[in-house]
Amino acid sequence: SQKIEQNSEALNIQEGKTATLTCNYTNYSPAYLQWYRQDPGRGPVFLLLIRENEKEKRKERLKVTFDTTLKQSLFHITASQPADSATYLCALDSRSGGGADGLTFGKGTHLIIQP
Amino acid sequence: GAVVSQHPSWVICKSGTSVKIECRSLDFQATTMFWYRQFPKQSLMLMATSNEGSKATYEQGVEKDKFLINHASLTLSTLTVTSAHPEDSSFYICSATVLARYTDTQYFGPGTRLTVL
């Protein structure tokens, strides 16, 4: 069966350092992979989308890599700040063309940036 | 842009009653809307996919007679939890998407916390 693993339930990082979160998947052939931020009691907020033919994508302090051979994505936050503390979710969509599919989410990694 | 709202943000009801949750795309027309459920410390689980004017597609294990979905317009989808029971207590989140040429981003609502007593 299809499976997404975010290998840290919680991650503590000192302010200013780079936080790196991991997302591994099995039995998927995703058209693209997405990262979301979720704060307690709130819906997810879209951060970045990376396509299967892209290796890296950046947005401000965020960087995502996508290795379809390893079936892994890494999500980096550079110069981390306490305001970056949240749960970060990896999500996959295995759409093969046309239409829209719902997303399958990992459990998330709770990131805590300590001052 | 791309704001999705949900109403109510929280609801408490008695066992056996029905609860309706609304999901609206405020500044765009949504080709498709999705309904998810999230239990504490768990991932979001897709319940159903809803396209305007057609019947919803439910994920395996989700009872379509219990979770009624109506997608009457391109900006509104409703989820009705019928004869709710305590095990239906959860965080219900909708998302909306506009199908773009190659990729489509889902815009999520703020969620509705349902507590069934």
PDB file of C-alpha atoms in Angstrom:
ATOM      1  CA  SER A   1       0.000   0.000   0.000  1.00  0.00           C
ATOM      2  CA  GLN A   2       1.006   3.610  -0.468  1.00  0.00           C
ATOM      3  CA  LYS A   3       2.889   5.095   2.437  1.00  0.00           C
ATOM      4  CA  ILE A   4       4.373   8.449   3.380  1.00  0.00           C
ATOM      5  CA  GLU A   5       6.784   8.763   6.269  1.00  0.00           C
ATOM      6  CA  GLN A   6       8.047  11.909   7.873  1.00  0.00           C
ATOM      7  CA  ASN A   7      10.753  10.493   9.988  1.00  0.00           C
ATOM      8  CA  SER A   8      10.707  12.904  12.892  1.00  0.00           C
ATOM      9  CA  GLU A   9       7.659  13.473  15.004  1.00  0.00           C
ATOM     10  CA  ALA A  10       9.387  16.431  16.600  1.00  0.00           C
ATOM     11  CA  LEU A  11      12.502  18.400  15.790  1.00  0.00           C
ATOM     12  CA  ASN A  12      14.166  20.991  18.015  1.00  0.00           C
ATOM     13  CA  ILE A  13      16.434  23.491  16.288  1.00  0.00           C
ATOM     14  CA  GLN A  14      18.254  26.495  17.646  1.00  0.00           C
ATOM     15  CA  GLU A  15      17.264  29.842  16.214  1.00  0.00           C
ATOM     16  CA  GLY A  16      19.403  30.853  13.261  1.00  0.00           C
ATOM     17  CA  LYS A  17      20.290  27.299  12.270  1.00  0.00           C
ATOM     18  CA  THR A  18      18.943  25.419   9.263  1.00  0.00           C
ATOM     19  CA  ALA A  19      16.101  23.006   9.918  1.00  0.00           C
ATOM     20  CA  THR A  20      15.916  19.987   7.627  1.00  0.00           C
ATOM     21  CA  LEU A  21      12.797  17.827   7.482  1.00  0.00           C
ATOM     22  CA  THR A  22      12.528  14.546   5.618  1.00  0.00           C
ATOM     23  CA  CYS A  23       9.690  12.953   3.700  1.00  0.00           C
ATOM     24  CA  ASN A  24       9.986   9.424   2.329  1.00  0.00           C
ATOM     25  CA  TYR A  25       7.373   7.595   0.331  1.00  0.00           C
ATOM     26  CA  THR A  26       6.796   4.094  -0.984  1.00  0.00           C
ATOM     27  CA  ASN A  27       4.526   2.614  -3.630  1.00  0.00           C
ATOM     28  CA  TYR A  28       3.890   5.985  -5.218  1.00  0.00           C
ATOM     29  CA  SER A  29       4.608   7.546  -8.557  1.00  0.00           C
ATOM     30  CA  PRO A  30       3.781  11.141  -7.694  1.00  0.00           C
ATOM     31  CA  ALA A  31       3.324  13.782 -10.344  1.00  0.00           C
ATOM     32  CA  TYR A  32       4.438  16.256  -7.696  1.00  0.00           C
ATOM     33  CA  LEU A  33       5.026  16.669  -3.994  1.00  0.00           C
ATOM     34  CA  GLN A  34       3.886  19.487  -1.755  1.00  0.00           C
ATOM     35  CA  TRP A  35       4.848  20.877   1.622  1.00  0.00           C
ATOM     36  CA  TYR A  36       2.381  22.568   3.938  1.00  0.00           C
ATOM     37  CA  ARG A  37       2.579  24.293   7.288  1.00  0.00           C
ATOM     38  CA  GLN A  38      -0.079  23.649   9.896  1.00  0.00           C
ATOM     39  CA  ASP A  39      -0.484  25.568  13.113  1.00  0.00           C
ATOM     40  CA  PRO A  40      -2.507  24.109  16.033  1.00  0.00           C
ATOM     41  CA  GLY A  41      -6.231  24.126  15.347  1.00  0.00           C
ATOM     42  CA  ARG A  42      -5.805  25.531  11.853  1.00  0.00           C
ATOM     43  CA  GLY A  43      -5.964  24.235   8.305  1.00  0.00           C
ATOM     44  CA  PRO A  44      -2.758  23.589   6.338  1.00  0.00           C
ATOM     45  CA  VAL A  45      -1.140  26.468   4.499  1.00  0.00           C
ATOM     46  CA  PHE A  46       0.547  25.728   1.182  1.00  0.00           C
ATOM     47  CA  LEU A  47       4.293  26.419   1.081  1.00  0.00           C
ATOM     48  CA  LEU A  48       5.930  24.803  -1.915  1.00  0.00           C
ATOM     49  CA  LEU A  49       5.194  22.392  -4.735  1.00  0.00           C
ATOM     50  CA  ILE A  50       7.901  20.505  -6.602  1.00  0.00           C
ATOM     51  CA  ARG A  51       7.258  18.495  -9.736  1.00  0.00           C
ATOM     52  CA  GLU A  52       8.631  15.059 -10.548  1.00  0.00           C
ATOM     53  CA  ASN A  53      11.027  16.507 -13.134  1.00  0.00           C
ATOM     54  CA  GLU A  54      12.405  19.150 -10.756  1.00  0.00           C
ATOM     55  CA  LYS A  55      15.254  18.497  -8.359  1.00  0.00           C
ATOM     56  CA  GLU A  56      15.122  21.631  -6.249  1.00  0.00           C
ATOM     57  CA  LYS A  57      12.862  24.579  -5.602  1.00  0.00           C
ATOM     58  CA  ARG A  58      13.370  27.682  -3.465  1.00  0.00           C
ATOM     59  CA  LYS A  59      11.148  30.320  -1.967  1.00  0.00           C
ATOM     60  CA  GLU A  60      12.708  32.908   0.303  1.00  0.00           C
ATOM     61  CA  ARG A  61      14.211  30.947   3.245  1.00  0.00           C
ATOM     62  CA  LEU A  62      12.635  27.673   2.129  1.00  0.00           C
ATOM     63  CA  LYS A  63      14.198  25.044  -0.088  1.00  0.00           C
ATOM     64  CA  VAL A  64      12.762  21.722  -1.193  1.00  0.00           C
ATOM     65  CA  THR A  65      14.542  18.891  -2.962  1.00  0.00           C
ATOM     66  CA  PHE A  66      12.916  15.936  -4.662  1.00  0.00           C
ATOM     67  CA  ASP A  67      14.722  12.697  -5.457  1.00  0.00           C
ATOM     68  CA  THR A  68      12.381  10.314  -7.274  1.00  0.00           C
ATOM     69  CA  THR A  69      15.045   7.589  -7.271  1.00  0.00           C
ATOM     70  CA  LEU A  70      15.387   7.656  -3.500  1.00  0.00           C
ATOM     71  CA  LYS A  71      11.679   8.456  -3.183  1.00  0.00           C
ATOM     72  CA  GLN A  72      12.532  11.260  -0.831  1.00  0.00           C
ATOM     73  CA  SER A  73      12.021  14.969  -0.385  1.00  0.00           C
ATOM     74  CA  LEU A  74      13.961  17.224   1.939  1.00  0.00           C
ATOM     75  CA  PHE A  75      12.536  20.489   3.232  1.00  0.00           C
ATOM     76  CA  HIS A  76      14.961  23.109   4.518  1.00  0.00           C
ATOM     77  CA  ILE A  77      14.328  26.310   6.452  1.00  0.00           C
ATOM     78  CA  THR A  78      17.425  28.468   6.621  1.00  0.00           C
ATOM     79  CA  ALA A  79      18.063  31.128   9.272  1.00  0.00           C
ATOM     80  CA  SER A  80      15.235  29.611  11.298  1.00  0.00           C
ATOM     81  CA  GLN A  81      13.139  31.812  13.575  1.00  0.00           C
ATOM     82  CA  PRO A  82      10.832  31.012  16.504  1.00  0.00           C
ATOM     83  CA  ALA A  83       7.917  32.024  14.245  1.00  0.00           C
ATOM     84  CA  ASP A  84       8.771  29.053  12.031  1.00  0.00           C
ATOM     85  CA  SER A  85       7.686  26.717  14.838  1.00  0.00           C
ATOM     86  CA  ALA A  86       4.777  24.663  13.502  1.00  0.00           C
ATOM     87  CA  THR A  87       3.942  21.244  12.097  1.00  0.00           C
ATOM     88  CA  TYR A  88       5.126  20.717   8.552  1.00  0.00           C
ATOM     89  CA  LEU A  89       3.278  18.278   6.348  1.00  0.00           C
ATOM     90  CA  CYS A  90       4.447  16.484   3.253  1.00  0.00           C
ATOM     91  CA  ALA A  91       1.718  15.592   0.748  1.00  0.00           C
ATOM     92  CA  LEU A  92       1.598  13.626  -2.454  1.00  0.00           C
ATOM     93  CA  ASP A  93      -0.712  13.666  -5.420  1.00  0.00           C
ATOM     94  CA  SER A  94      -0.422  10.788  -7.827  1.00  0.00           C
ATOM     95  CA  ARG A  95      -2.404  12.432 -10.572  1.00  0.00           C
ATOM     96  CA  SER A  96      -1.320  11.026 -13.899  1.00  0.00           C
ATOM     97  CA  GLY A  97      -2.926  13.632 -16.070  1.00  0.00           C
ATOM     98  CA  GLY A  98      -6.161  15.578 -16.080  1.00  0.00           C
ATOM     99  CA  GLY A  99      -8.549  15.972 -13.197  1.00  0.00           C
ATOM    100  CA  ALA A 100      -7.625  16.734  -9.614  1.00  0.00           C
ATOM    101  CA  ASP A 101      -6.874  14.242  -6.922  1.00  0.00           C
ATOM    102  CA  GLY A 102      -7.047  14.623  -3.202  1.00  0.00           C
ATOM    103  CA  LEU A 103      -3.767  14.684  -1.379  1.00  0.00           C
ATOM    104  CA  THR A 104      -2.283  12.010   0.820  1.00  0.00           C
ATOM    105  CA  PHE A 105      -0.501  13.523   3.786  1.00  0.00           C
ATOM    106  CA  GLY A 106       2.253  12.371   6.060  1.00  0.00           C
ATOM    107  CA  LYS A 107       1.752  12.691   9.807  1.00  0.00           C
ATOM    108  CA  GLY A 108       3.899  15.772   9.883  1.00  0.00           C
ATOM    109  CA  THR A 109       6.970  16.908  11.752  1.00  0.00           C
ATOM    110  CA  HIS A 110       6.510  19.254  14.679  1.00  0.00           C
ATOM    111  CA  LEU A 111       9.314  21.787  14.390  1.00  0.00           C
ATOM    112  CA  ILE A 112      10.313  23.834  17.403  1.00  0.00           C
ATOM    113  CA  ILE A 113      12.747  26.703  16.946  1.00  0.00           C
ATOM    114  CA  GLN A 114      14.289  27.635  20.243  1.00  0.00           C
ATOM    115  CA  PRO A 115      15.452  31.210  20.863  1.00  0.00           C
TER     116      PRO A 115
ATOM    117  CA  GLY B   1      -6.294  35.756  -3.088  1.00  0.00           C
ATOM    118  CA  ALA B   2      -7.372  32.112  -2.949  1.00  0.00           C
ATOM    119  CA  VAL B   3      -9.156  32.258   0.373  1.00  0.00           C
ATOM    120  CA  VAL B   4     -11.312  29.388   1.583  1.00  0.00           C
ATOM    121  CA  SER B   5     -13.649  29.804   4.516  1.00  0.00           C
ATOM    122  CA  GLN B   6     -15.473  27.266   6.638  1.00  0.00           C
ATOM    123  CA  HIS B   7     -18.491  27.694   8.817  1.00  0.00           C
ATOM    124  CA  PRO B   8     -18.861  27.037  11.658  1.00  0.00           C
ATOM    125  CA  SER B   9     -15.345  27.018  13.056  1.00  0.00           C
ATOM    126  CA  TRP B  10     -16.496  24.754  15.851  1.00  0.00           C
ATOM    127  CA  VAL B  11     -19.668  22.950  16.787  1.00  0.00           C
ATOM    128  CA  ILE B  12     -20.819  20.833  19.689  1.00  0.00           C
ATOM    129  CA  CYS B  13     -23.831  18.612  19.188  1.00  0.00           C
ATOM    130  CA  LYS B  14     -25.680  15.768  20.852  1.00  0.00           C
ATOM    131  CA  SER B  15     -25.320  12.207  19.650  1.00  0.00           C
ATOM    132  CA  GLY B  16     -27.847  11.366  16.950  1.00  0.00           C
ATOM    133  CA  THR B  17     -28.197  14.854  15.541  1.00  0.00           C
ATOM    134  CA  SER B  18     -26.987  16.049  12.137  1.00  0.00           C
ATOM    135  CA  VAL B  19     -24.447  18.781  11.578  1.00  0.00           C
ATOM    136  CA  LYS B  20     -23.808  20.756   8.401  1.00  0.00           C
ATOM    137  CA  ILE B  21     -20.430  22.298   7.625  1.00  0.00           C
ATOM    138  CA  GLU B  22     -20.017  24.831   4.830  1.00  0.00           C
ATOM    139  CA  CYS B  23     -16.931  25.390   2.726  1.00  0.00           C
ATOM    140  CA  ARG B  24     -16.699  28.462   0.506  1.00  0.00           C
ATOM    141  CA  SER B  25     -14.086  29.717  -1.912  1.00  0.00           C
ATOM    142  CA  LEU B  26     -14.279  33.477  -1.415  1.00  0.00           C
ATOM    143  CA  ASP B  27     -12.382  34.944  -4.334  1.00  0.00           C
ATOM    144  CA  PHE B  28     -12.179  32.197  -6.926  1.00  0.00           C
ATOM    145  CA  GLN B  29     -14.286  29.509  -8.491  1.00  0.00           C
ATOM    146  CA  ALA B  30     -13.312  26.065  -7.367  1.00  0.00           C
ATOM    147  CA  THR B  31     -13.318  23.289  -9.903  1.00  0.00           C
ATOM    148  CA  THR B  32     -13.057  20.704  -7.201  1.00  0.00           C
ATOM    149  CA  MET B  33     -13.430  20.689  -3.463  1.00  0.00           C
ATOM    150  CA  PHE B  34     -12.094  18.083  -1.084  1.00  0.00           C
ATOM    151  CA  TRP B  35     -13.082  17.111   2.426  1.00  0.00           C
ATOM    152  CA  TYR B  36     -10.527  15.848   4.913  1.00  0.00           C
ATOM    153  CA  ARG B  37     -10.711  14.670   8.505  1.00  0.00           C
ATOM    154  CA  GLN B  38      -7.935  14.923  11.073  1.00  0.00           C
ATOM    155  CA  PHE B  39      -7.860  13.163  14.429  1.00  0.00           C
ATOM    156  CA  PRO B  40      -5.486  14.424  17.155  1.00  0.00           C
ATOM    157  CA  LYS B  41      -1.835  13.888  16.305  1.00  0.00           C
ATOM    158  CA  GLN B  42      -2.795  12.171  13.059  1.00  0.00           C
ATOM    159  CA  SER B  43      -2.428  13.158   9.447  1.00  0.00           C
ATOM    160  CA  LEU B  44      -5.199  14.609   7.362  1.00  0.00           C
ATOM    161  CA  MET B  45      -7.218  11.838   5.759  1.00  0.00           C
ATOM    162  CA  LEU B  46      -9.066  12.448   2.531  1.00  0.00           C
ATOM    163  CA  MET B  47     -12.757  11.642   2.887  1.00  0.00           C
ATOM    164  CA  ALA B  48     -14.225  12.639  -0.445  1.00  0.00           C
ATOM    165  CA  THR B  49     -13.768  14.599  -3.643  1.00  0.00           C
ATOM    166  CA  SER B  50     -16.537  16.869  -4.804  1.00  0.00           C
ATOM    167  CA  ASN B  51     -17.034  18.385  -8.249  1.00  0.00           C
ATOM    168  CA  GLU B  52     -19.675  21.005  -8.825  1.00  0.00           C
ATOM    169  CA  GLY B  53     -22.886  19.548 -10.132  1.00  0.00           C
ATOM    170  CA  SER B  54     -21.923  15.909  -9.774  1.00  0.00           C
ATOM    171  CA  LYS B  55     -21.927  13.273  -7.078  1.00  0.00           C
ATOM    172  CA  ALA B  56     -19.045  13.188  -4.663  1.00  0.00           C
ATOM    173  CA  THR B  57     -16.456  10.439  -4.841  1.00  0.00           C
ATOM    174  CA  TYR B  58     -15.801   8.881  -1.467  1.00  0.00           C
ATOM    175  CA  GLU B  59     -12.622   7.251  -0.263  1.00  0.00           C
ATOM    176  CA  GLN B  60     -12.671   3.652   0.798  1.00  0.00           C
ATOM    177  CA  GLY B  61     -14.094   3.231   4.268  1.00  0.00           C
ATOM    178  CA  VAL B  62     -16.017   6.516   4.282  1.00  0.00           C
ATOM    179  CA  GLU B  63     -19.772   6.010   4.498  1.00  0.00           C
ATOM    180  CA  LYS B  64     -21.447   8.129   1.856  1.00  0.00           C
ATOM    181  CA  ASP B  65     -24.831   7.888   3.580  1.00  0.00           C
ATOM    182  CA  LYS B  66     -23.355   9.239   6.771  1.00  0.00           C
ATOM    183  CA  PHE B  67     -21.256  12.018   5.285  1.00  0.00           C
ATOM    184  CA  LEU B  68     -23.460  13.766   2.751  1.00  0.00           C
ATOM    185  CA  ILE B  69     -21.714  16.140   0.409  1.00  0.00           C
ATOM    186  CA  ASN B  70     -23.442  18.714  -1.741  1.00  0.00           C
ATOM    187  CA  HIS B  71     -21.508  20.880  -4.186  1.00  0.00           C
ATOM    188  CA  ALA B  72     -24.217  23.182  -5.464  1.00  0.00           C
ATOM    189  CA  SER B  73     -22.032  25.886  -6.963  1.00  0.00           C
ATOM    190  CA  LEU B  74     -18.441  26.638  -7.896  1.00  0.00           C
ATOM    191  CA  THR B  75     -17.962  28.449  -4.601  1.00  0.00           C
ATOM    192  CA  LEU B  76     -19.842  26.313  -2.077  1.00  0.00           C
ATOM    193  CA  SER B  77     -19.650  22.745  -0.861  1.00  0.00           C
ATOM    194  CA  THR B  78     -21.370  21.394   2.228  1.00  0.00           C
ATOM    195  CA  LEU B  79     -20.647  18.348   4.356  1.00  0.00           C
ATOM    196  CA  THR B  80     -23.461  17.026   6.509  1.00  0.00           C
ATOM    197  CA  VAL B  81     -22.601  14.543   9.219  1.00  0.00           C
ATOM    198  CA  THR B  82     -25.828  12.643   9.748  1.00  0.00           C
ATOM    199  CA  SER B  83     -26.739  10.951  13.021  1.00  0.00           C
ATOM    200  CA  ALA B  84     -23.438  12.003  14.521  1.00  0.00           C
ATOM    201  CA  HIS B  85     -21.812   9.867  17.196  1.00  0.00           C
ATOM    202  CA  PRO B  86     -18.894  10.591  19.549  1.00  0.00           C
ATOM    203  CA  GLU B  87     -16.490   8.738  17.245  1.00  0.00           C
ATOM    204  CA  ASP B  88     -17.270  11.317  14.549  1.00  0.00           C
ATOM    205  CA  SER B  89     -15.697  13.990  16.733  1.00  0.00           C
ATOM    206  CA  SER B  90     -12.796  15.317  14.707  1.00  0.00           C
ATOM    207  CA  PHE B  91     -11.342  18.278  12.878  1.00  0.00           C
ATOM    208  CA  TYR B  92     -12.938  18.567   9.435  1.00  0.00           C
ATOM    209  CA  ILE B  93     -11.060  20.545   6.813  1.00  0.00           C
ATOM    210  CA  CYS B  94     -12.047  21.375   3.276  1.00  0.00           C
ATOM    211  CA  SER B  95      -9.866  22.456   0.407  1.00  0.00           C
ATOM    212  CA  ALA B  96     -10.567  23.902  -3.004  1.00  0.00           C
ATOM    213  CA  THR B  97      -8.619  23.798  -6.203  1.00  0.00           C
ATOM    214  CA  VAL B  98      -8.652  25.382  -9.603  1.00  0.00           C
ATOM    215  CA  LEU B  99      -7.331  23.026 -12.193  1.00  0.00           C
ATOM    216  CA  ALA B 100      -4.400  24.717 -13.881  1.00  0.00           C
ATOM    217  CA  ARG B 101      -2.639  23.574 -16.958  1.00  0.00           C
ATOM    218  CA  TYR B 102      -0.072  21.411 -15.217  1.00  0.00           C
ATOM    219  CA  THR B 103      -0.318  21.779 -11.496  1.00  0.00           C
ATOM    220  CA  ASP B 104      -3.103  22.590  -9.152  1.00  0.00           C
ATOM    221  CA  THR B 105      -2.644  23.924  -5.687  1.00  0.00           C
ATOM    222  CA  GLN B 106      -5.137  23.152  -2.986  1.00  0.00           C
ATOM    223  CA  TYR B 107      -6.255  25.991  -0.777  1.00  0.00           C
ATOM    224  CA  PHE B 108      -7.379  24.853   2.624  1.00  0.00           C
ATOM    225  CA  GLY B 109     -10.054  26.242   4.876  1.00  0.00           C
ATOM    226  CA  PRO B 110      -9.378  26.931   8.555  1.00  0.00           C
ATOM    227  CA  GLY B 111     -11.173  23.749   9.646  1.00  0.00           C
ATOM    228  CA  THR B 112     -14.230  22.943  11.733  1.00  0.00           C
ATOM    229  CA  ARG B 113     -13.877  21.272  15.112  1.00  0.00           C
ATOM    230  CA  LEU B 114     -16.805  18.900  15.658  1.00  0.00           C
ATOM    231  CA  THR B 115     -17.469  17.541  19.137  1.00  0.00           C
ATOM    232  CA  VAL B 116     -20.277  15.032  19.536  1.00  0.00           C
ATOM    233  CA  LEU B 117     -21.435  14.476  23.099  1.00  0.00           C
TER     234      LEU B 117
END
